[in-house]
Amino acid sequence: MQRDLETKFLSDFEQNQNIAHKICRIYTTNQDAHKDLFQEITIQLWKNYSKFRGDSKFSTWMYRVALNTAISLYRKSTRAVKTQDISDVAFKIKASDYDDTEEKQLSALYNAIHQLNDIEKALIFLYLEDKPYKEISETLGISSVNARVKMNRAKEKLKNILNP
Amino acid sequence: MDLLENYKKVWDNQPEETHKLSAVDIYKMAHSKSSSIVKWIFIVGVLELAFWLSINLLVPDSFYKIYSDLNLEKQVSFFMILHYIIIIVFLYFFYASFKKISIIENTKSLIQRILNIRNTVKFYVYYNLAIVFLSSLALNIVLMSDSDKLMKVMNPENLSIDINQLITITIISQIIAIIIFMVLLWFFYKLIYGILLKKLNRNYKELSKLESAT
């Protein structure tokens, strides 16, 4: 029983690990911290996997657990970084077969997101991942009206950082 | 096109993580030890509960002699039993609030639950402080109201000391002890919980902002 659960978890997680990597990139700014947060997310996912009923997609469930870990459980402060070396931000984005302008834009985007607070990061991340407002408000535990207001503010803030 | 829509395309096109983990790596990671804030709050909470419990248990028997000198043994043992019952109730709440934590909940309720544990421990400490304060107050009242008893307790060798001087010394030394104790405790709280809860408080505030207005 435990074996089956483990095998299923490993395959579910392996396929969706990019979600966790993206969250780590948003909430951390160096390789060590990225690994640290990724490990904590993995631990939390496995610890709670038996409670995953399968009535939603694994990825949906994973967004919630991973974001909660980054926002509430991860010990190190993920406070906004004011100045950031661009090359450091792009520490793990491979340049090959990837357009140069796009690469720069992606770095700039991560750079800008790093300057937001934890909640704004979550909002922007869910927006970039195309999540509906209903899911965003349910994930964060705020009303959908409030989610919209906060989202608009976070977007404005991000725009101002990207295009001052 | 909207500036962010443009960036969103870039986001969608971003390459996958280059250091992908294998199932074996994930397995190892999943079974490693967590170092989450909740775990630290639990450790600090247990230490606090243990600290106050050990103060209760480590008080030397000679200390209780003062109560027998004052003929207060019955009252004191009644309050001790009550005290331990209250401690057990606190331990239960501490444990129960941990059990309630679930990362599957939404972010706001999760932070709320974590902060609740902190509140349980806070009340436990307040309770203990109040007990220390009230019991010494009661003891002082009993002592001060009867100078013979005071002489007997504070000056067992029967040295020739002025009673007023004795009262002053008793009060001043108690006040100094309380101040030192409070300052130490305050530092401990500011430091430990300041570090542990800063992020949670900040995020909770951010989530709660506007909520009442909408």
PDB file of N, CA, C and O in Angstrom, chain A residues 6 13 17-18 21 25 38-40 48 64 68-71 73-75 79 92 94 98 105 110 117-118 127 129-130 138-143 146 149-150 159, chain B residues 2 5 7-8 10-11 13-14 16-18 21 26-27 29 31-38 40 103-108 111 199-200 202-203 206 209-211:
ATOM      1  N   GLU A   6       3.865   5.548  -2.780  1.00  0.00           N
ATOM      2  CA  GLU A   6       5.164   6.153  -3.043  1.00  0.00           C
ATOM      3  C   GLU A   6       5.463   6.214  -4.539  1.00  0.00           C
ATOM      4  O   GLU A   6       5.878   7.257  -5.053  1.00  0.00           O
ATOM      5  N   PHE A  13       5.000  13.651  -9.053  1.00  0.00           N
ATOM      6  CA  PHE A  13       5.873  14.782  -8.738  1.00  0.00           C
ATOM      7  C   PHE A  13       6.924  14.989  -9.825  1.00  0.00           C
ATOM      8  O   PHE A  13       7.225  16.117 -10.204  1.00  0.00           O
ATOM      9  N   GLN A  17       7.398  18.605 -11.565  1.00  0.00           N
ATOM     10  CA  GLN A  17       8.397  19.295 -10.739  1.00  0.00           C
ATOM     11  C   GLN A  17       8.711  20.709 -11.211  1.00  0.00           C
ATOM     12  O   GLN A  17       9.170  21.547 -10.437  1.00  0.00           O
ATOM     13  N   ASN A  18       8.411  20.984 -12.482  1.00  0.00           N
ATOM     14  CA  ASN A  18       8.699  22.325 -12.980  1.00  0.00           C
ATOM     15  C   ASN A  18       7.921  23.408 -12.222  1.00  0.00           C
ATOM     16  O   ASN A  18       8.414  24.519 -12.053  1.00  0.00           O
ATOM     17  N   HIS A  21       9.958  24.202  -9.277  1.00  0.00           N
ATOM     18  CA  HIS A  21      11.167  24.947  -9.656  1.00  0.00           C
ATOM     19  C   HIS A  21      10.845  26.413  -9.922  1.00  0.00           C
ATOM     20  O   HIS A  21      11.583  27.306  -9.527  1.00  0.00           O
ATOM     21  N   ARG A  25      12.291  29.652  -8.013  1.00  0.00           N
ATOM     22  CA  ARG A  25      12.962  30.760  -8.702  1.00  0.00           C
ATOM     23  C   ARG A  25      12.372  32.101  -8.296  1.00  0.00           C
ATOM     24  O   ARG A  25      13.063  33.104  -8.236  1.00  0.00           O
ATOM     25  N   PHE A  38      13.097  23.911  -2.408  1.00  0.00           N
ATOM     26  CA  PHE A  38      12.620  22.769  -3.193  1.00  0.00           C
ATOM     27  C   PHE A  38      12.499  21.528  -2.306  1.00  0.00           C
ATOM     28  O   PHE A  38      11.523  20.779  -2.367  1.00  0.00           O
ATOM     29  N   GLN A  39      13.486  21.352  -1.453  1.00  0.00           N
ATOM     30  CA  GLN A  39      13.474  20.200  -0.536  1.00  0.00           C
ATOM     31  C   GLN A  39      12.279  20.270   0.419  1.00  0.00           C
ATOM     32  O   GLN A  39      11.578  19.297   0.625  1.00  0.00           O
ATOM     33  N   GLU A  40      12.051  21.472   0.976  1.00  0.00           N
ATOM     34  CA  GLU A  40      10.935  21.633   1.914  1.00  0.00           C
ATOM     35  C   GLU A  40       9.595  21.375   1.204  1.00  0.00           C
ATOM     36  O   GLU A  40       8.698  20.741   1.771  1.00  0.00           O
ATOM     37  N   ASN A  48       1.879  15.063   2.911  1.00  0.00           N
ATOM     38  CA  ASN A  48       0.428  15.262   2.785  1.00  0.00           C
ATOM     39  C   ASN A  48      -0.192  14.498   1.627  1.00  0.00           C
ATOM     40  O   ASN A  48      -1.379  14.634   1.365  1.00  0.00           O
ATOM     41  N   ARG A  64      -0.947  24.734  -4.549  1.00  0.00           N
ATOM     42  CA  ARG A  64      -1.336  25.182  -3.219  1.00  0.00           C
ATOM     43  C   ARG A  64      -0.286  24.804  -2.170  1.00  0.00           C
ATOM     44  O   ARG A  64       0.165  25.644  -1.403  1.00  0.00           O
ATOM     45  N   ASN A  68       2.057  27.520  -0.318  1.00  0.00           N
ATOM     46  CA  ASN A  68       1.948  27.595   1.139  1.00  0.00           C
ATOM     47  C   ASN A  68       3.295  27.370   1.814  1.00  0.00           C
ATOM     48  O   ASN A  68       3.621  28.024   2.797  1.00  0.00           O
ATOM     49  N   THR A  69       4.057  26.447   1.278  1.00  0.00           N
ATOM     50  CA  THR A  69       5.375  26.191   1.853  1.00  0.00           C
ATOM     51  C   THR A  69       6.256  27.426   1.716  1.00  0.00           C
ATOM     52  O   THR A  69       6.903  27.846   2.665  1.00  0.00           O
ATOM     53  N   ALA A  70       6.258  28.011   0.511  1.00  0.00           N
ATOM     54  CA  ALA A  70       7.103  29.189   0.289  1.00  0.00           C
ATOM     55  C   ALA A  70       6.667  30.368   1.152  1.00  0.00           C
ATOM     56  O   ALA A  70       7.492  31.079   1.715  1.00  0.00           O
ATOM     57  N   ILE A  71       5.343  30.551   1.279  1.00  0.00           N
ATOM     58  CA  ILE A  71       4.833  31.732   1.995  1.00  0.00           C
ATOM     59  C   ILE A  71       4.864  31.529   3.513  1.00  0.00           C
ATOM     60  O   ILE A  71       5.209  32.437   4.257  1.00  0.00           O
ATOM     61  N   LEU A  73       5.856  28.326   5.456  1.00  0.00           N
ATOM     62  CA  LEU A  73       6.684  27.365   6.197  1.00  0.00           C
ATOM     63  C   LEU A  73       8.175  27.560   6.012  1.00  0.00           C
ATOM     64  O   LEU A  73       8.962  27.204   6.876  1.00  0.00           O
ATOM     65  N   TYR A  74       8.544  28.109   4.857  1.00  0.00           N
ATOM     66  CA  TYR A  74       9.965  28.244   4.575  1.00  0.00           C
ATOM     67  C   TYR A  74      10.571  29.238   5.557  1.00  0.00           C
ATOM     68  O   TYR A  74      10.082  30.341   5.717  1.00  0.00           O
ATOM     69  N   ARG A  75      11.619  28.777   6.233  1.00  0.00           N
ATOM     70  CA  ARG A  75      12.139  29.519   7.372  1.00  0.00           C
ATOM     71  C   ARG A  75      12.835  30.817   6.966  1.00  0.00           C
ATOM     72  O   ARG A  75      12.690  31.837   7.611  1.00  0.00           O
ATOM     73  N   ARG A  79      12.059  38.045   1.709  1.00  0.00           N
ATOM     74  CA  ARG A  79      11.760  39.459   1.543  1.00  0.00           C
ATOM     75  C   ARG A  79      12.325  39.982   0.221  1.00  0.00           C
ATOM     76  O   ARG A  79      13.354  39.518  -0.261  1.00  0.00           O
ATOM     77  N   LYS A  92      19.729  29.803 -13.498  1.00  0.00           N
ATOM     78  CA  LYS A  92      19.481  28.443 -13.952  1.00  0.00           C
ATOM     79  C   LYS A  92      18.692  28.349 -15.257  1.00  0.00           C
ATOM     80  O   LYS A  92      18.107  27.345 -15.576  1.00  0.00           O
ATOM     81  N   LYS A  94      18.772  28.124 -18.976  1.00  0.00           N
ATOM     82  CA  LYS A  94      19.733  27.740 -20.004  1.00  0.00           C
ATOM     83  C   LYS A  94      19.573  28.648 -21.217  1.00  0.00           C
ATOM     84  O   LYS A  94      18.469  28.932 -21.661  1.00  0.00           O
ATOM     85  N   TYR A  98      17.480  29.262 -27.105  1.00  0.00           N
ATOM     86  CA  TYR A  98      16.535  30.201 -26.519  1.00  0.00           C
ATOM     87  C   TYR A  98      16.890  31.601 -27.010  1.00  0.00           C
ATOM     88  O   TYR A  98      18.043  32.022 -26.936  1.00  0.00           O
ATOM     89  N   GLN A 105      14.457  39.373 -21.392  1.00  0.00           N
ATOM     90  CA  GLN A 105      13.140  39.754 -20.856  1.00  0.00           C
ATOM     91  C   GLN A 105      12.747  38.867 -19.676  1.00  0.00           C
ATOM     92  O   GLN A 105      12.208  39.347 -18.683  1.00  0.00           O
ATOM     93  N   TYR A 110      11.932  38.046 -13.839  1.00  0.00           N
ATOM     94  CA  TYR A 110      12.268  37.449 -12.537  1.00  0.00           C
ATOM     95  C   TYR A 110      12.822  38.497 -11.582  1.00  0.00           C
ATOM     96  O   TYR A 110      12.491  38.531 -10.398  1.00  0.00           O
ATOM     97  N   ASN A 117       6.483  41.659  -2.613  1.00  0.00           N
ATOM     98  CA  ASN A 117       6.410  40.913  -1.359  1.00  0.00           C
ATOM     99  C   ASN A 117       5.847  39.502  -1.607  1.00  0.00           C
ATOM    100  O   ASN A 117       5.424  39.180  -2.716  1.00  0.00           O
ATOM    101  N   ASP A 118       5.874  38.686  -0.558  1.00  0.00           N
ATOM    102  CA  ASP A 118       5.514  37.270  -0.712  1.00  0.00           C
ATOM    103  C   ASP A 118       4.140  37.048  -1.341  1.00  0.00           C
ATOM    104  O   ASP A 118       3.962  36.155  -2.171  1.00  0.00           O
ATOM    105  N   TYR A 127      -1.124  34.464 -11.849  1.00  0.00           N
ATOM    106  CA  TYR A 127      -1.560  35.161 -13.071  1.00  0.00           C
ATOM    107  C   TYR A 127      -0.761  34.658 -14.268  1.00  0.00           C
ATOM    108  O   TYR A 127      -1.316  34.322 -15.314  1.00  0.00           O
ATOM    109  N   GLU A 129       0.670  31.925 -14.601  1.00  0.00           N
ATOM    110  CA  GLU A 129       0.344  30.521 -14.859  1.00  0.00           C
ATOM    111  C   GLU A 129      -1.098  30.350 -15.346  1.00  0.00           C
ATOM    112  O   GLU A 129      -1.596  29.230 -15.438  1.00  0.00           O
ATOM    113  N   ASP A 130      -1.765  31.491 -15.593  1.00  0.00           N
ATOM    114  CA  ASP A 130      -3.112  31.474 -16.168  1.00  0.00           C
ATOM    115  C   ASP A 130      -4.184  30.865 -15.274  1.00  0.00           C
ATOM    116  O   ASP A 130      -5.112  30.210 -15.754  1.00  0.00           O
ATOM    117  N   GLU A 138      -9.263  31.050  -3.751  1.00  0.00           N
ATOM    118  CA  GLU A 138      -9.354  29.862  -2.895  1.00  0.00           C
ATOM    119  C   GLU A 138      -7.995  29.439  -2.355  1.00  0.00           C
ATOM    120  O   GLU A 138      -7.868  28.998  -1.221  1.00  0.00           O
ATOM    121  N   THR A 139      -6.977  29.586  -3.183  1.00  0.00           N
ATOM    122  CA  THR A 139      -5.626  29.210  -2.755  1.00  0.00           C
ATOM    123  C   THR A 139      -5.147  30.109  -1.624  1.00  0.00           C
ATOM    124  O   THR A 139      -4.594  29.642  -0.626  1.00  0.00           O
ATOM    125  N   LEU A 140      -5.380  31.415  -1.790  1.00  0.00           N
ATOM    126  CA  LEU A 140      -4.859  32.352  -0.786  1.00  0.00           C
ATOM    127  C   LEU A 140      -5.810  32.551   0.391  1.00  0.00           C
ATOM    128  O   LEU A 140      -5.403  33.059   1.431  1.00  0.00           O
ATOM    129  N   GLY A 141      -7.073  32.173   0.218  1.00  0.00           N
ATOM    130  CA  GLY A 141      -8.030  32.341   1.311  1.00  0.00           C
ATOM    131  C   GLY A 141      -8.569  33.746   1.441  1.00  0.00           C
ATOM    132  O   GLY A 141      -8.857  34.218   2.534  1.00  0.00           O
ATOM    133  N   ILE A 142      -8.677  34.442   0.304  1.00  0.00           N
ATOM    134  CA  ILE A 142      -9.270  35.789   0.325  1.00  0.00           C
ATOM    135  C   ILE A 142     -10.458  35.805  -0.635  1.00  0.00           C
ATOM    136  O   ILE A 142     -10.571  34.928  -1.489  1.00  0.00           O
ATOM    137  N   SER A 143     -11.322  36.813  -0.472  1.00  0.00           N
ATOM    138  CA  SER A 143     -12.500  36.871  -1.344  1.00  0.00           C
ATOM    139  C   SER A 143     -12.054  37.171  -2.774  1.00  0.00           C
ATOM    140  O   SER A 143     -10.973  37.719  -3.006  1.00  0.00           O
ATOM    141  N   ASN A 146     -11.441  40.815  -3.396  1.00  0.00           N
ATOM    142  CA  ASN A 146     -10.162  41.193  -2.816  1.00  0.00           C
ATOM    143  C   ASN A 146      -9.003  40.692  -3.682  1.00  0.00           C
ATOM    144  O   ASN A 146      -8.005  41.397  -3.874  1.00  0.00           O
ATOM    145  N   VAL A 149      -8.634  43.093  -6.576  1.00  0.00           N
ATOM    146  CA  VAL A 149      -8.028  44.367  -6.169  1.00  0.00           C
ATOM    147  C   VAL A 149      -6.528  44.193  -5.962  1.00  0.00           C
ATOM    148  O   VAL A 149      -5.714  44.957  -6.473  1.00  0.00           O
ATOM    149  N   LYS A 150      -6.177  43.153  -5.236  1.00  0.00           N
ATOM    150  CA  LYS A 150      -4.768  42.916  -4.944  1.00  0.00           C
ATOM    151  C   LYS A 150      -3.977  42.601  -6.215  1.00  0.00           C
ATOM    152  O   LYS A 150      -2.844  43.026  -6.376  1.00  0.00           O
ATOM    153  N   LYS A 159       4.514  46.379 -13.332  1.00  0.00           N
ATOM    154  CA  LYS A 159       4.702  47.190 -14.548  1.00  0.00           C
ATOM    155  C   LYS A 159       5.647  48.353 -14.278  1.00  0.00           C
ATOM    156  O   LYS A 159       6.508  48.648 -15.091  1.00  0.00           O
TER     157      LYS A 159
ATOM    158  N   ASP B   2      -0.642  44.826 -24.073  1.00  0.00           N
ATOM    159  CA  ASP B   2      -0.306  45.164 -22.699  1.00  0.00           C
ATOM    160  C   ASP B   2       1.097  44.657 -22.371  1.00  0.00           C
ATOM    161  O   ASP B   2       1.490  43.561 -22.776  1.00  0.00           O
ATOM    162  N   GLU B   5       1.143  41.292 -20.764  1.00  0.00           N
ATOM    163  CA  GLU B   5       0.770  40.194 -21.670  1.00  0.00           C
ATOM    164  C   GLU B   5       1.993  39.719 -22.450  1.00  0.00           C
ATOM    165  O   GLU B   5       2.186  38.519 -22.682  1.00  0.00           O
ATOM    166  N   TYR B   7       5.115  39.977 -21.424  1.00  0.00           N
ATOM    167  CA  TYR B   7       5.987  39.227 -20.501  1.00  0.00           C
ATOM    168  C   TYR B   7       5.414  37.847 -20.194  1.00  0.00           C
ATOM    169  O   TYR B   7       6.147  36.913 -19.909  1.00  0.00           O
ATOM    170  N   LYS B   8       4.103  37.769 -20.233  1.00  0.00           N
ATOM    171  CA  LYS B   8       3.463  36.491 -19.953  1.00  0.00           C
ATOM    172  C   LYS B   8       3.842  35.458 -21.022  1.00  0.00           C
ATOM    173  O   LYS B   8       4.068  34.279 -20.725  1.00  0.00           O
ATOM    174  N   VAL B  10       6.633  35.479 -22.648  1.00  0.00           N
ATOM    175  CA  VAL B  10       8.019  35.124 -22.328  1.00  0.00           C
ATOM    176  C   VAL B  10       8.029  34.076 -21.220  1.00  0.00           C
ATOM    177  O   VAL B  10       8.778  33.102 -21.255  1.00  0.00           O
ATOM    178  N   TRP B  11       7.163  34.288 -20.247  1.00  0.00           N
ATOM    179  CA  TRP B  11       7.058  33.347 -19.114  1.00  0.00           C
ATOM    180  C   TRP B  11       6.654  31.950 -19.611  1.00  0.00           C
ATOM    181  O   TRP B  11       7.236  30.948 -19.221  1.00  0.00           O
ATOM    182  N   ASN B  13       7.109  30.715 -22.444  1.00  0.00           N
ATOM    183  CA  ASN B  13       8.149  30.105 -23.289  1.00  0.00           C
ATOM    184  C   ASN B  13       9.419  29.752 -22.526  1.00  0.00           C
ATOM    185  O   ASN B  13      10.373  29.279 -23.126  1.00  0.00           O
ATOM    186  N   GLN B  14       9.433  30.020 -21.258  1.00  0.00           N
ATOM    187  CA  GLN B  14      10.690  29.794 -20.539  1.00  0.00           C
ATOM    188  C   GLN B  14      11.053  28.310 -20.550  1.00  0.00           C
ATOM    189  O   GLN B  14      10.194  27.441 -20.486  1.00  0.00           O
ATOM    190  N   GLU B  16      12.448  24.640 -19.533  1.00  0.00           N
ATOM    191  CA  GLU B  16      12.262  23.847 -18.312  1.00  0.00           C
ATOM    192  C   GLU B  16      13.547  23.841 -17.514  1.00  0.00           C
ATOM    193  O   GLU B  16      14.634  24.096 -18.031  1.00  0.00           O
ATOM    194  N   GLU B  17      13.395  23.543 -16.245  1.00  0.00           N
ATOM    195  CA  GLU B  17      14.536  23.466 -15.339  1.00  0.00           C
ATOM    196  C   GLU B  17      15.617  22.531 -15.897  1.00  0.00           C
ATOM    197  O   GLU B  17      15.317  21.419 -16.348  1.00  0.00           O
ATOM    198  N   THR B  18      16.856  23.009 -15.859  1.00  0.00           N
ATOM    199  CA  THR B  18      17.935  22.176 -16.403  1.00  0.00           C
ATOM    200  C   THR B  18      18.363  21.078 -15.427  1.00  0.00           C
ATOM    201  O   THR B  18      18.767  20.006 -15.824  1.00  0.00           O
ATOM    202  N   LEU B  21      15.190  16.693 -11.315  1.00  0.00           N
ATOM    203  CA  LEU B  21      15.501  15.638 -10.361  1.00  0.00           C
ATOM    204  C   LEU B  21      14.902  14.316 -10.808  1.00  0.00           C
ATOM    205  O   LEU B  21      13.788  14.278 -11.336  1.00  0.00           O
ATOM    206  N   ILE B  26      14.123  12.613  -5.745  1.00  0.00           N
ATOM    207  CA  ILE B  26      12.884  13.065  -5.108  1.00  0.00           C
ATOM    208  C   ILE B  26      12.582  12.200  -3.888  1.00  0.00           C
ATOM    209  O   ILE B  26      12.224  12.707  -2.820  1.00  0.00           O
ATOM    210  N   TYR B  27      12.791  10.915  -4.040  1.00  0.00           N
ATOM    211  CA  TYR B  27      12.553   9.991  -2.926  1.00  0.00           C
ATOM    212  C   TYR B  27      13.412  10.361  -1.722  1.00  0.00           C
ATOM    213  O   TYR B  27      12.926  10.461  -0.600  1.00  0.00           O
ATOM    214  N   MET B  29      14.834  13.235  -1.088  1.00  0.00           N
ATOM    215  CA  MET B  29      14.420  14.545  -0.572  1.00  0.00           C
ATOM    216  C   MET B  29      13.158  14.435   0.284  1.00  0.00           C
ATOM    217  O   MET B  29      13.065  15.027   1.344  1.00  0.00           O
ATOM    218  N   HIS B  31      12.125  12.151   2.028  1.00  0.00           N
ATOM    219  CA  HIS B  31      12.337  11.504   3.322  1.00  0.00           C
ATOM    220  C   HIS B  31      13.372  12.214   4.181  1.00  0.00           C
ATOM    221  O   HIS B  31      13.783  11.696   5.216  1.00  0.00           O
ATOM    222  N   SER B  32      13.796  13.397   3.755  1.00  0.00           N
ATOM    223  CA  SER B  32      14.746  14.132   4.603  1.00  0.00           C
ATOM    224  C   SER B  32      13.975  14.930   5.649  1.00  0.00           C
ATOM    225  O   SER B  32      12.746  14.997   5.633  1.00  0.00           O
ATOM    226  N   LYS B  33      14.723  15.541   6.536  1.00  0.00           N
ATOM    227  CA  LYS B  33      14.092  16.249   7.664  1.00  0.00           C
ATOM    228  C   LYS B  33      13.637  17.649   7.280  1.00  0.00           C
ATOM    229  O   LYS B  33      14.366  18.385   6.630  1.00  0.00           O
ATOM    230  N   SER B  34      12.456  17.979   7.722  1.00  0.00           N
ATOM    231  CA  SER B  34      11.917  19.310   7.455  1.00  0.00           C
ATOM    232  C   SER B  34      12.577  20.334   8.375  1.00  0.00           C
ATOM    233  O   SER B  34      12.977  20.016   9.485  1.00  0.00           O
ATOM    234  N   SER B  35      12.713  21.557   7.877  1.00  0.00           N
ATOM    235  CA  SER B  35      13.231  22.602   8.766  1.00  0.00           C
ATOM    236  C   SER B  35      12.286  23.794   8.703  1.00  0.00           C
ATOM    237  O   SER B  35      12.693  24.924   8.612  1.00  0.00           O
ATOM    238  N   SER B  36      10.981  23.492   8.718  1.00  0.00           N
ATOM    239  CA  SER B  36       9.997  24.548   8.523  1.00  0.00           C
ATOM    240  C   SER B  36       9.821  25.407   9.772  1.00  0.00           C
ATOM    241  O   SER B  36      10.225  25.021  10.868  1.00  0.00           O
ATOM    242  N   ILE B  37       9.208  26.553   9.577  1.00  0.00           N
ATOM    243  CA  ILE B  37       8.920  27.464  10.680  1.00  0.00           C
ATOM    244  C   ILE B  37       8.084  26.745  11.740  1.00  0.00           C
ATOM    245  O   ILE B  37       8.330  26.873  12.933  1.00  0.00           O
ATOM    246  N   VAL B  38       7.111  25.950  11.280  1.00  0.00           N
ATOM    247  CA  VAL B  38       6.231  25.246  12.215  1.00  0.00           C
ATOM    248  C   VAL B  38       7.038  24.353  13.145  1.00  0.00           C
ATOM    249  O   VAL B  38       6.797  24.293  14.344  1.00  0.00           O
ATOM    250  N   TRP B  40      10.116  24.764  14.062  1.00  0.00           N
ATOM    251  CA  TRP B  40      10.851  25.603  15.017  1.00  0.00           C
ATOM    252  C   TRP B  40       9.932  26.145  16.102  1.00  0.00           C
ATOM    253  O   TRP B  40      10.300  26.217  17.266  1.00  0.00           O
ATOM    254  N   ILE B 103      -1.303  21.875   5.508  1.00  0.00           N
ATOM    255  CA  ILE B 103      -0.773  22.704   4.423  1.00  0.00           C
ATOM    256  C   ILE B 103      -1.710  22.727   3.223  1.00  0.00           C
ATOM    257  O   ILE B 103      -1.562  23.517   2.306  1.00  0.00           O
ATOM    258  N   ILE B 104      -2.723  21.852   3.271  1.00  0.00           N
ATOM    259  CA  ILE B 104      -3.671  21.803   2.163  1.00  0.00           C
ATOM    260  C   ILE B 104      -4.677  22.951   2.265  1.00  0.00           C
ATOM    261  O   ILE B 104      -5.345  23.301   1.309  1.00  0.00           O
ATOM    262  N   GLU B 105      -4.766  23.536   3.443  1.00  0.00           N
ATOM    263  CA  GLU B 105      -5.686  24.659   3.614  1.00  0.00           C
ATOM    264  C   GLU B 105      -5.242  25.857   2.797  1.00  0.00           C
ATOM    265  O   GLU B 105      -4.119  25.899   2.316  1.00  0.00           O
ATOM    266  N   ASN B 106      -6.126  26.873   2.727  1.00  0.00           N
ATOM    267  CA  ASN B 106      -5.686  28.073   2.020  1.00  0.00           C
ATOM    268  C   ASN B 106      -4.660  28.829   2.864  1.00  0.00           C
ATOM    269  O   ASN B 106      -4.555  28.621   4.067  1.00  0.00           O
ATOM    270  N   THR B 107      -3.909  29.686   2.194  1.00  0.00           N
ATOM    271  CA  THR B 107      -2.769  30.345   2.829  1.00  0.00           C
ATOM    272  C   THR B 107      -3.160  31.104   4.093  1.00  0.00           C
ATOM    273  O   THR B 107      -2.487  31.017   5.115  1.00  0.00           O
ATOM    274  N   LYS B 108      -4.290  31.821   4.011  1.00  0.00           N
ATOM    275  CA  LYS B 108      -4.671  32.658   5.141  1.00  0.00           C
ATOM    276  C   LYS B 108      -4.995  31.812   6.380  1.00  0.00           C
ATOM    277  O   LYS B 108      -4.499  32.099   7.470  1.00  0.00           O
ATOM    278  N   ILE B 111      -1.773  30.328   7.912  1.00  0.00           N
ATOM    279  CA  ILE B 111      -0.992  31.265   8.736  1.00  0.00           C
ATOM    280  C   ILE B 111      -1.718  31.504  10.061  1.00  0.00           C
ATOM    281  O   ILE B 111      -1.099  31.540  11.129  1.00  0.00           O
ATOM    282  N   LYS B 199       8.050  36.957   9.281  1.00  0.00           N
ATOM    283  CA  LYS B 199       7.545  36.693   7.932  1.00  0.00           C
ATOM    284  C   LYS B 199       6.042  36.371   7.950  1.00  0.00           C
ATOM    285  O   LYS B 199       5.282  36.885   7.135  1.00  0.00           O
ATOM    286  N   LEU B 200       5.642  35.516   8.907  1.00  0.00           N
ATOM    287  CA  LEU B 200       4.232  35.121   8.972  1.00  0.00           C
ATOM    288  C   LEU B 200       3.330  36.310   9.267  1.00  0.00           C
ATOM    289  O   LEU B 200       2.289  36.486   8.641  1.00  0.00           O
ATOM    290  N   ARG B 202       3.926  39.418   8.690  1.00  0.00           N
ATOM    291  CA  ARG B 202       3.923  40.323   7.540  1.00  0.00           C
ATOM    292  C   ARG B 202       2.971  39.804   6.455  1.00  0.00           C
ATOM    293  O   ARG B 202       2.152  40.542   5.926  1.00  0.00           O
ATOM    294  N   ASN B 203       3.061  38.500   6.175  1.00  0.00           N
ATOM    295  CA  ASN B 203       2.204  37.938   5.126  1.00  0.00           C
ATOM    296  C   ASN B 203       0.738  37.909   5.532  1.00  0.00           C
ATOM    297  O   ASN B 203      -0.145  38.099   4.706  1.00  0.00           O
ATOM    298  N   GLU B 206      -0.617  41.351   5.114  1.00  0.00           N
ATOM    299  CA  GLU B 206      -0.796  41.624   3.684  1.00  0.00           C
ATOM    300  C   GLU B 206      -2.086  40.973   3.159  1.00  0.00           C
ATOM    301  O   GLU B 206      -2.828  41.580   2.396  1.00  0.00           O
ATOM    302  N   LYS B 209      -5.211  42.820   4.704  1.00  0.00           N
ATOM    303  CA  LYS B 209      -5.409  44.168   4.242  1.00  0.00           C
ATOM    304  C   LYS B 209      -6.550  44.187   3.225  1.00  0.00           C
ATOM    305  O   LYS B 209      -6.630  43.302   2.377  1.00  0.00           O
ATOM    306  N   LEU B 210      -7.405  45.163   3.320  1.00  0.00           N
ATOM    307  CA  LEU B 210      -8.528  45.328   2.386  1.00  0.00           C
ATOM    308  C   LEU B 210      -9.688  44.399   2.659  1.00  0.00           C
ATOM    309  O   LEU B 210     -10.806  44.678   2.291  1.00  0.00           O
ATOM    310  N   GLU B 211      -9.403  43.270   3.304  1.00  0.00           N
ATOM    311  CA  GLU B 211     -10.444  42.260   3.450  1.00  0.00           C
ATOM    312  C   GLU B 211     -11.690  42.831   4.138  1.00  0.00           C
ATOM    313  O   GLU B 211     -12.811  42.523   3.742  1.00  0.00           O
TER     314      GLU B 211
END
